XYZ file of C-alpha atoms in Angstrom:
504
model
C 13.653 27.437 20.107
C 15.692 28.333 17.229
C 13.343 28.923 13.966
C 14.183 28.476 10.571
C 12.171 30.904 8.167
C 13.994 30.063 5.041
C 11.000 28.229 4.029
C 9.387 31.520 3.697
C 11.785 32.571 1.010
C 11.788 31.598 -2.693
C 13.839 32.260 -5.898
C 11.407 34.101 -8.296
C 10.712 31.928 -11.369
C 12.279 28.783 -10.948
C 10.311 25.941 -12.896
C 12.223 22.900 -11.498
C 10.159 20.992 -8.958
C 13.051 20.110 -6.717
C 12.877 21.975 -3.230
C 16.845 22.526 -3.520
C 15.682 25.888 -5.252
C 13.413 26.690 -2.865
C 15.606 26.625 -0.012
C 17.869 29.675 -1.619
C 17.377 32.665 0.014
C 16.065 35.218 -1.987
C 12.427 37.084 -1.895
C 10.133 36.942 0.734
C 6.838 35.244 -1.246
C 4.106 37.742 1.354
C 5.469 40.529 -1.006
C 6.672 39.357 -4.376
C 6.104 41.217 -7.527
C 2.638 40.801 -8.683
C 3.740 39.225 -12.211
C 5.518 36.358 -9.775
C 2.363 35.620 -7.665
C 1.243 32.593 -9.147
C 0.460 28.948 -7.531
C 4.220 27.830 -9.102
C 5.383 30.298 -6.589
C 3.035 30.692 -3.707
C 2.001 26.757 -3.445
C 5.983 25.809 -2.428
C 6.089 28.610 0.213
C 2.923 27.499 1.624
C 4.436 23.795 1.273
C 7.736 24.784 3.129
C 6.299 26.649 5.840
C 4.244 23.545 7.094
C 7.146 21.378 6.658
C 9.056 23.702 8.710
C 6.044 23.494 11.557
C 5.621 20.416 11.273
C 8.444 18.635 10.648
C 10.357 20.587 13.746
C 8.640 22.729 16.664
C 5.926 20.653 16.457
C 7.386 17.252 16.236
C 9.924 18.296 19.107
C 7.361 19.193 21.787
C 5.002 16.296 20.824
C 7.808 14.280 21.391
C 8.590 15.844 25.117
C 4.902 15.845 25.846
C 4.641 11.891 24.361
C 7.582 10.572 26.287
C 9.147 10.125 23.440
C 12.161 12.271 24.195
C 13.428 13.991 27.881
C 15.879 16.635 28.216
C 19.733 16.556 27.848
C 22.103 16.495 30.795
C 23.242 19.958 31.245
C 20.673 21.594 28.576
C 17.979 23.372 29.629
C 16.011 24.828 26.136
C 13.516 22.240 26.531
C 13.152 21.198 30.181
C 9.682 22.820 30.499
C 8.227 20.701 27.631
C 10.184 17.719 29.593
C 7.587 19.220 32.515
C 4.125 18.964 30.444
C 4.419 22.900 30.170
C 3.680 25.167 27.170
C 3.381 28.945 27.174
C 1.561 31.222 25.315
C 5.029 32.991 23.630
C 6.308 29.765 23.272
C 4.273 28.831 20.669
C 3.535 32.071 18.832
C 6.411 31.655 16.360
C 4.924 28.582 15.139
C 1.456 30.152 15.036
C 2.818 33.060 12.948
C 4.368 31.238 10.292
C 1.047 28.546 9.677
C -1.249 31.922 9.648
C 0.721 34.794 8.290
C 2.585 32.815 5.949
C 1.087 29.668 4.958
C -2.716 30.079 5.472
C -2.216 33.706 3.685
C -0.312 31.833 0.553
C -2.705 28.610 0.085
C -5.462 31.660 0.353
C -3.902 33.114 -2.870
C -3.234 29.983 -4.269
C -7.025 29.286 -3.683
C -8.752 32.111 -4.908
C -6.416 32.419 -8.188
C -6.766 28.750 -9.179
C -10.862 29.432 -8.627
C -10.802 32.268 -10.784
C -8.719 30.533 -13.359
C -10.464 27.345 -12.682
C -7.163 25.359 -11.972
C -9.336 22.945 -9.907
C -6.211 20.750 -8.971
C -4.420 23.667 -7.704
C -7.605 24.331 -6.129
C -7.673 21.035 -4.474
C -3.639 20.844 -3.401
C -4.348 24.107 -1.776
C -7.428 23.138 -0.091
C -5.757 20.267 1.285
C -2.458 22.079 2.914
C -4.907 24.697 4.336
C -7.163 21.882 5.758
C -3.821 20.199 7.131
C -2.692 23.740 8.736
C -6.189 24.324 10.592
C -6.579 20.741 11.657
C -2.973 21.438 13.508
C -3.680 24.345 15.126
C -7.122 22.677 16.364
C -5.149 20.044 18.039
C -2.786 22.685 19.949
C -5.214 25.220 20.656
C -8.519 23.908 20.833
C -9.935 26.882 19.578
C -8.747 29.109 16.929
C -9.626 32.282 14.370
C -11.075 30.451 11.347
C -14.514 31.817 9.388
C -12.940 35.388 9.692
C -9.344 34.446 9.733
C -7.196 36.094 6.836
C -9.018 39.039 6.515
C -6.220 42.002 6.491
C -9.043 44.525 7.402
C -10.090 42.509 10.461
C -7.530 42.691 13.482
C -9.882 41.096 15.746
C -11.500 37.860 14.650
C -13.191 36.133 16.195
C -11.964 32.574 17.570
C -14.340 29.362 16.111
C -14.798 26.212 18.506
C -12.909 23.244 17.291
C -15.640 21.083 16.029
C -16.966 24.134 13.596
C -13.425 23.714 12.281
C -13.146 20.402 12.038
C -16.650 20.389 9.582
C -15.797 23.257 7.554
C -12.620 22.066 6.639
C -13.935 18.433 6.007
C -16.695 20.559 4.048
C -13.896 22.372 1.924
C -12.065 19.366 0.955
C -15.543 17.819 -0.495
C -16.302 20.745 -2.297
C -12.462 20.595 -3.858
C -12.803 17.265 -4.363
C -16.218 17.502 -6.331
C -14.419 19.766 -9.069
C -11.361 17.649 -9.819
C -11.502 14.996 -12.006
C -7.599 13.657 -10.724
C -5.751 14.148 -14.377
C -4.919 18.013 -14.107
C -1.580 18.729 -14.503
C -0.595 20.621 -11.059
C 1.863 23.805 -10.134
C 4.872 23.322 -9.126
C 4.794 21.137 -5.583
C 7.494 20.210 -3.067
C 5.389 17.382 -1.575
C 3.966 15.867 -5.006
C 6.884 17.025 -8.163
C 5.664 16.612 -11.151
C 2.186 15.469 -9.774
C -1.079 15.238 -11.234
C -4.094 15.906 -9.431
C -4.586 12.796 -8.100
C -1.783 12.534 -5.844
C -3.553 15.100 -4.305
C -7.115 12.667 -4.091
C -5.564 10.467 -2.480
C -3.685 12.835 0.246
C -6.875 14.233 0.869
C -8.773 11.462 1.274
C -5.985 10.197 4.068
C -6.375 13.455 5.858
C -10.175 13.141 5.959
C -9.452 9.825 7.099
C -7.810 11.121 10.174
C -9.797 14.138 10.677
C -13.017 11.706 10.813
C -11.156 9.048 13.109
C -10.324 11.835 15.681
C -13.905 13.203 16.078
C -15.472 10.160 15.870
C -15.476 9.822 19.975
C -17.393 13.083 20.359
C -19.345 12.360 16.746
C -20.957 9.844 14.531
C -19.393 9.600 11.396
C -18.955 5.874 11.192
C -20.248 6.005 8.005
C -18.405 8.548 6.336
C -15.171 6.702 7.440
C -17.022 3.494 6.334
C -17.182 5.067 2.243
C -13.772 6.016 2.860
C -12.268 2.709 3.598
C -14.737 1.180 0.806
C -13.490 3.752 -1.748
C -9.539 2.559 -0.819
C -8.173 5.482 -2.706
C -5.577 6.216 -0.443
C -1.875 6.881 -1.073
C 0.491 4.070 -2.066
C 3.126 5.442 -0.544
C 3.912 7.842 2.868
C 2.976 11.097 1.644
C 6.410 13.018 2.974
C 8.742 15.906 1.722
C 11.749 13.958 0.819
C 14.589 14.097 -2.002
C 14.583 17.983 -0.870
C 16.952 18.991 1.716
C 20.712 19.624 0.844
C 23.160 19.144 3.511
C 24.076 22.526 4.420
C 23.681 25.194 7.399
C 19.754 26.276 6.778
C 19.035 23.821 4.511
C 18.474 20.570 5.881
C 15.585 18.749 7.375
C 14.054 21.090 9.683
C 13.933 18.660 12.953
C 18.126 17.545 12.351
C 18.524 21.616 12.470
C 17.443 21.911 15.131
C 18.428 19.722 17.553
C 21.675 17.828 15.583
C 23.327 20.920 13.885
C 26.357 20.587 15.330
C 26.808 19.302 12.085
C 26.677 23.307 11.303
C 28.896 24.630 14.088
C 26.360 24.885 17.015
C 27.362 22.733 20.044
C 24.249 22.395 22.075
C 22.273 19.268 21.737
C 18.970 18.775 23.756
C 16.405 15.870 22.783
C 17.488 11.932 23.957
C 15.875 8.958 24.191
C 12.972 8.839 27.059
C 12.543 5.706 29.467
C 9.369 4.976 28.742
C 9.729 4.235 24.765
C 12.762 2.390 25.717
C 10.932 0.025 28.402
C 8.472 0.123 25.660
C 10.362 -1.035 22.491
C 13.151 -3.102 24.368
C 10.325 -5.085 26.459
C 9.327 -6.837 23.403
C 12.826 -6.738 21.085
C 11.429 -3.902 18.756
C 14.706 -3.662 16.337
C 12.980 -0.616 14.961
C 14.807 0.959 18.089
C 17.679 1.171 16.646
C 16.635 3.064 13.341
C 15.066 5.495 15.745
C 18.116 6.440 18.368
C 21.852 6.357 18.235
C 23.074 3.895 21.401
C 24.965 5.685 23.508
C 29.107 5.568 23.973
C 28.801 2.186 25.609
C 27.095 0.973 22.607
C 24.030 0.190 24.671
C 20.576 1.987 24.870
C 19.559 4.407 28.117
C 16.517 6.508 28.430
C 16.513 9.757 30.006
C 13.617 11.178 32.562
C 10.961 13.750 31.982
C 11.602 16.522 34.347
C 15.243 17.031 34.961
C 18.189 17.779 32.786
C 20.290 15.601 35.804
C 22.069 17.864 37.993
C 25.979 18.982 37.279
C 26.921 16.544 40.045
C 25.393 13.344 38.328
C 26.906 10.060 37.272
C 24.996 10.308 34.340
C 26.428 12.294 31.165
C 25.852 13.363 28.038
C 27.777 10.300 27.087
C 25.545 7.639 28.809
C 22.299 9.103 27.069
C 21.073 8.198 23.639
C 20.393 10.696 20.836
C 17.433 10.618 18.028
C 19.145 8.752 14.569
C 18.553 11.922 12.898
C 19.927 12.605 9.271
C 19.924 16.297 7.455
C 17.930 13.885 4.469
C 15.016 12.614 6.386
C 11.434 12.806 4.979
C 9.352 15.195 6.741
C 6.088 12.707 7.008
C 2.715 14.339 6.926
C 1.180 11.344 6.608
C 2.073 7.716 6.239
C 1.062 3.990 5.659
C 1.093 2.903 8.997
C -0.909 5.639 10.016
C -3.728 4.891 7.577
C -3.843 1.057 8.231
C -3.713 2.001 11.906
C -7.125 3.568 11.387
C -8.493 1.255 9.041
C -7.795 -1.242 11.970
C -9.760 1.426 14.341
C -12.434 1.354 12.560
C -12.880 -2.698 11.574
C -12.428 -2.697 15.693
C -15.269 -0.368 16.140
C -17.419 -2.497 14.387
C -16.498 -5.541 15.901
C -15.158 -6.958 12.221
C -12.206 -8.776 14.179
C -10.443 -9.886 11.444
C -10.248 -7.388 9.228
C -8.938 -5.375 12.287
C -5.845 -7.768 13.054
C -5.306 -7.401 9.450
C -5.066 -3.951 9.059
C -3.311 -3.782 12.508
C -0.763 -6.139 11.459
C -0.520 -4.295 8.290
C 0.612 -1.358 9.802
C 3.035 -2.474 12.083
C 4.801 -4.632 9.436
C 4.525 -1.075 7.154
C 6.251 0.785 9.648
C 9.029 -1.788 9.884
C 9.468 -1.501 6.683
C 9.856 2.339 6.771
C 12.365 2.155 9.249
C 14.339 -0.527 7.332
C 14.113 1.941 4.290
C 15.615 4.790 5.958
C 18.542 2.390 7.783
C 19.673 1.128 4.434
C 19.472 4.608 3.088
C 21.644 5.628 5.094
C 24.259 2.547 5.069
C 23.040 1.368 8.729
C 22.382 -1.884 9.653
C 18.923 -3.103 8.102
C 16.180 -3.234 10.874
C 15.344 -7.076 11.632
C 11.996 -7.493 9.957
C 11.432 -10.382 12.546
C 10.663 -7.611 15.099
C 7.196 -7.501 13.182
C 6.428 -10.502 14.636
C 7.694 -10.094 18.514
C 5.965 -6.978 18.415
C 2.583 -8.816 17.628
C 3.241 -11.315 19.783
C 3.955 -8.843 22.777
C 1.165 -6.643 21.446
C -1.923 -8.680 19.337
C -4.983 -6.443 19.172
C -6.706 -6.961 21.920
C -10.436 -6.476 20.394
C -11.896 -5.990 24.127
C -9.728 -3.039 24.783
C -8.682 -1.975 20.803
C -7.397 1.372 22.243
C -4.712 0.083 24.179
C -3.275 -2.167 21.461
C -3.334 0.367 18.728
C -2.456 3.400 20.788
C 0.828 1.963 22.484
C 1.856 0.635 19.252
C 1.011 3.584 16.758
C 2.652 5.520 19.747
C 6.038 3.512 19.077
C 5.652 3.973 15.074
C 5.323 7.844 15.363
C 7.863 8.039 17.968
C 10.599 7.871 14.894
C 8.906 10.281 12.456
C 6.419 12.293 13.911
C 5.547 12.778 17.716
C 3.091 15.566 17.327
C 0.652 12.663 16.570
C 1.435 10.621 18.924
C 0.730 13.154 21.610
C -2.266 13.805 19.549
C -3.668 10.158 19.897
C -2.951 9.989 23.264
C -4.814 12.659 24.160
C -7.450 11.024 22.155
C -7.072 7.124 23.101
C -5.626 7.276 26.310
C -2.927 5.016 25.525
C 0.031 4.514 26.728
C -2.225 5.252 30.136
C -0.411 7.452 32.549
C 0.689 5.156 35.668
C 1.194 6.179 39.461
C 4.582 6.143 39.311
C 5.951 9.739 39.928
C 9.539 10.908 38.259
C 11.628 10.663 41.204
C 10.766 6.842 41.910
C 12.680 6.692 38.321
C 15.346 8.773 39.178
C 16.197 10.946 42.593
C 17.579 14.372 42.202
C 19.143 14.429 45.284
C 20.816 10.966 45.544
C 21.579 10.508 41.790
C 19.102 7.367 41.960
C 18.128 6.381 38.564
C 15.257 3.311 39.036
C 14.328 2.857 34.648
C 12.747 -0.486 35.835
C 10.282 1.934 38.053
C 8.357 2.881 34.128
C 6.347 -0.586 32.967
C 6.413 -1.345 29.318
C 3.361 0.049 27.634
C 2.799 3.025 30.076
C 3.697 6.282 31.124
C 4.998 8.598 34.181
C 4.428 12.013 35.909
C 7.510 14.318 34.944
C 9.879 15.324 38.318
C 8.596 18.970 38.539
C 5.366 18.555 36.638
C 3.034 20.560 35.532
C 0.479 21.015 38.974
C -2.381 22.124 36.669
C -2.804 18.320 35.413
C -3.853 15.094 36.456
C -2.388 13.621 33.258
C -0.676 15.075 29.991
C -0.937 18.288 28.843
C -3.880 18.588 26.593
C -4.014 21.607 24.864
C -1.715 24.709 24.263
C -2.536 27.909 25.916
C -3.906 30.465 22.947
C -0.455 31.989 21.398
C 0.271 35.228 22.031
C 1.102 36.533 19.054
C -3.180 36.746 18.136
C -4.371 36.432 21.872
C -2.948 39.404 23.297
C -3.866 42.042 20.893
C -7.568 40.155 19.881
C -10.321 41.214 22.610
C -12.165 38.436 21.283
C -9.870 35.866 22.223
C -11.890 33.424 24.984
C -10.708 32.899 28.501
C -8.188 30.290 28.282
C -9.882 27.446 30.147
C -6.711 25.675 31.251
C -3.987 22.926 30.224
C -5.929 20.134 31.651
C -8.812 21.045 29.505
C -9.504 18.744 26.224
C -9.365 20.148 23.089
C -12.547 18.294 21.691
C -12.425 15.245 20.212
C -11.042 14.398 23.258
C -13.574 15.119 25.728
C-alpha cells in the first residue's frame, strides 16, 4: 500500500489553525529545532499522523475484512485482505507512524504541557494517545505499552490488551480531573480554535467506546451508566474536516489512496462488496448511494471477497461500483451515530426497552443525516431521509437478540466513513454472522458464474481462497514486524483466529 507521510511534516511557526499549512512539506517535527518544539507544533503532527492511519490503511483493510469492499477486476494490491489475510510487514508501516511518530509527539506534547501546567493540552494529548493505543489493541491484541517510548529501551516488553485498555481509561481520568474545560488550547487540526472542552467531550465519547468494547469480558456497567447520565458528549461528529486541499499529497488520505487518479495514477482497487449491497438494497437504504458510485449502467453491483475475476470474465471494471469518495471528506474518529449506537447498547443491556429503540432510532436517523450532509456538499442528489424509516422497519431492535439489530445496522453506517470499526464490532458482536455459504456458490472462477442472490441480507460469506487458519473473520493482526522481529520479548503469535480480548 502506498503511504502518505506528509502528515509527518510541518511548516515551523505557523499560528493559523487550518491544516492547509500543515500539509506543506517542510521539516520533519521528530527533529525540529528545539525553540520550535512546542504543543502548537508537535500536537498537529501527532493529529495528522492518526488521521493518516486512520482515515486510510486502516479504514481500507477494515473495509476488506468487513465486507464492506472486495477487490477490483484486474487489481491485485489488495486481494489478500479480500482473503481475511494480514501479514506481519504488511502492517508495520502503519505501526511505525502511530509509535515513532505520533505516540513519540503526544509524549512531548504531554510532558511539556505537565511541566507548564497547560492541563488542556495535557488533556488533548492524553486523548489522541489513548485513541492511538486503543487502535493498535484492536489489531494486535497485544502491544509495547508501560515501557513503550523509551529511546534507551530497544526491547520492551509487550502488555496484554486489557492492562491497556485500564491504563489508558486511567490516563484520561487523571487528564480529565485537572481541566476545568475553559483553557484556551494549542493549535489543533481536529478542534481549531478550541477550548478545552471540545476535548471533554471527545474524551468522554472515546471512554464511551473503550468501556462498551470490554464490557463482554468486564463489568463496567456502571461506569458507562455515569457516562450516559453525565450526557457530555460531542454535539457534533468529532472528524478532521475543512482541511484537505485538492492536490497530489494533500487530500483526504483514504481518496489518495485508492481514487488518485485524480493525481495521475491509474490503478483503482476497492468496489462495492455483495454483502453490503444485499444488505442496504434489501431494505431500500438510499444512504447507498452517498456511499458508492453506480456503476456505467447506472445500476449498483457488488463484487466478491476472494478474487479480482479472472482476465477472461464478463465482468469489468465497468460493471463494478466504486466508493463515492471526495479529496474533501471528513476523516471521522468518532461520530453521532456511533455514540447513540452505544447508548442504545447499553439501555438494551439493561433491559430499558425504550430508551434503547430511542437511542437506536436516533442513530440511524443521525447517520442519514450525515450522509445527506456530505451528498449536498458535494452537489449530489440529497439522500431520501425516508430510508430512516424502511431501515427500521426492515431492522427494529430486536431486544431478545440486541446484537444482531445494532451490529448489522452500525455495520451499514460505518461502511461509508469508517470500516476499521465495523470490523472491530464484528469481531465483538458477531453481527452480520458469518453464513455457510462459501465464495464460489456467489461466483465460480472457472465458469464465470456470479450467484449475488447466494449472500442473504444481513449476513456474511467465506472469501474464494480464504484464509484456512479461520473458522470466521480474521480477528487480530499478526504482531508487525517492524517491533516483533528485532524485540526478543515479543510473545508467540497465537494465531489469526485468536480474539484479541474483548472479544473472547
Amino acid at each position: 500500500m502506498k503511504k502518505i507521510f506528509l502528515a509527518s511534516l510541518l511548516v515551523l511557526g505557523l499560528a493559523a489553525t487550518s491544516c492547509d499549512d500543515y500539509l506543506d512539506i517542510n521539516q520533519d517535527p521528530n527533529s525540529p529545532t528545539e525553540e520550535n518544539m512546542t504543543p502548537d507544533m508537535m500536537l498537529p503532527a501527532a493529529e495528522m499522523n492518526i488521521a493518516h492511519s486512520y482515515g486510510d490503511y486502516l479504514r481500507t483493510v477494515g473495509g476488506y475484512f468487513a465486507q464492506h469492499y472486495s477487490q477490483e477486476f484486474g487489481t491485485s494490491n489488495y486481494l489478500d485482505y479480500s482473503e481475511f489475510r494480514q501479514s506481519a510487514t504488511r502492517s508495520s508501516s502503519m505501526y511505525r507512524q502511530l509509535n515513532t511518530r505520533a505516540l513519540n509527539n503526544l509524549k512531548y506534547v504531554r510532558d511539556y504541557a505537565a511541566q507548564h501546567e497547560e492541563w488542556g493540552n495535557y488533556l488533548a494529548a492524553t486523548v489522541l494517545r489513548a485513541f492511538a493505543y486503543q487502535l493498535l489493541v484492536d489489531c494486535y491484541g497485544e502491544v509495547p505499552y508501560t515501557e513503550a517510548l523509551d529511546l534507551n529501551n530497544l526491547t520492551p516488553a509487550y502488555d496484554d490488551g486489557q492492562t491497556i485498555y485500564d491504563g489508558i481509561l486511567a490516563e484520561i481520568n487523571e487528564a480529565l480531573e485537572k481541566v476545568n474545560g475553559s483553557e484556551q488550547m494549542a493549535t489543533s487540526l481536529l478542534f481549531p480554535g478550541s477550548k478545552a472542552n471540545d476535548w471533554i467531550q471527545f474524551a468522554n465519547a472515546l471512554k464511551l467506546r473503550i468501556l462498551t468494547r470490554e464490557s463482554g469480558v468486564k463489568d463496567v456497567n456502571s461506569q458507562i451508566g455515569a457516562l450516559i447520565s453525565q450526557n457530555n458528549f460531542p454535539t457534533a461528529d468529532v472528524e478532521f474536516a475543512g482541511c484537505w486541499k485538492n492536490e497530489a499529497g494533500q487530500a483526504n488520505p483514504f481518496f489518495l489512496e485508492d481514487a488518485f487518479s485524480s493525481y495521475g495514477a491509474s490503478q483503482i482497487n476497492i468496489i462495492l462488496n455483495v454483502a453490503l449491497l444485499n444488505t442496504m438494497e434489501g431494505c431500500n437504504d438510499t444512504r447507498l448511494e452517498a456511499y458508492f458510485n453506480p456503476n456505467n449502467d447506472g445500476e449498483y453491483k457488488g463484487g466478491v471477497s476472494g478474487t479480482n475475476f479472472s482476465t477472461t470474465s464478463t465482468y469489468k471494471t465497468s460493471y463494478w461500483c466504486r466508493p463515492n469518495a471526495h479529496f474533501d471528506d471528513p476523516v471521522v474518529m468518532i461520530s453521532l451515530s456511533e455514540i447513540d449506537f452505544l447508548i442504545a447498547e447499553y439501555y438494551a443491556k439493561n433491559n430499558n426497552a425504550s430508551k434503547a429503540k430511542e437511542y437506536y432510532a436516533s442513530a440511524i436517523t443521525a447517520s442519514f443525516n450525515r450522509a445527506n450532509r456530505l451528498a449536498t456538499a458535494h452537489k449530489e442528489a440529497a439522500v431520501d431521509m425516508a430510508g430512516v424509516d424502511a431501515v427500521l422497519a426492515a431492522y427494529p431492535l430486536d431486544m431478545s437478540n440486541y446484537k444482531r439489530s445494532i451490529g448489522i445496522q452500525k455495520w451499514v453506517d460505518l461502511s461509508g466513513y469508517n470500516s476499521f470499526e465495523a470490523w472491530c464490532e464484528l469481531r465483538r458482536l458477531g453481527y452480520p454472522a458469518m453464513s455457510n455459504v462459501m465464495g464460489e456458490q456467489v461466483y465460480n472462477p472457472s465458469t464465470d458464474n456470479y450467484n449475488p442472490d447466494a449472500v442473504a441480507a444481513g449476513t456474511l460469506y467465506h472469501p474464494i481462497n480464504v484464509n484456512s487458519a479461520l473458522t470466521g473473520i480474521l480477528q487480530r493482526f499478526p504482531y508487525a514486524e517492524s517491533s516483533a522481529n528485532r524485540n526478543q520479548n515479543s510473545p508467540t503469535y497465537p494465531g489469526d483466529n485468536a480474539p484479541v480480548f474483548w472479544a473472547k
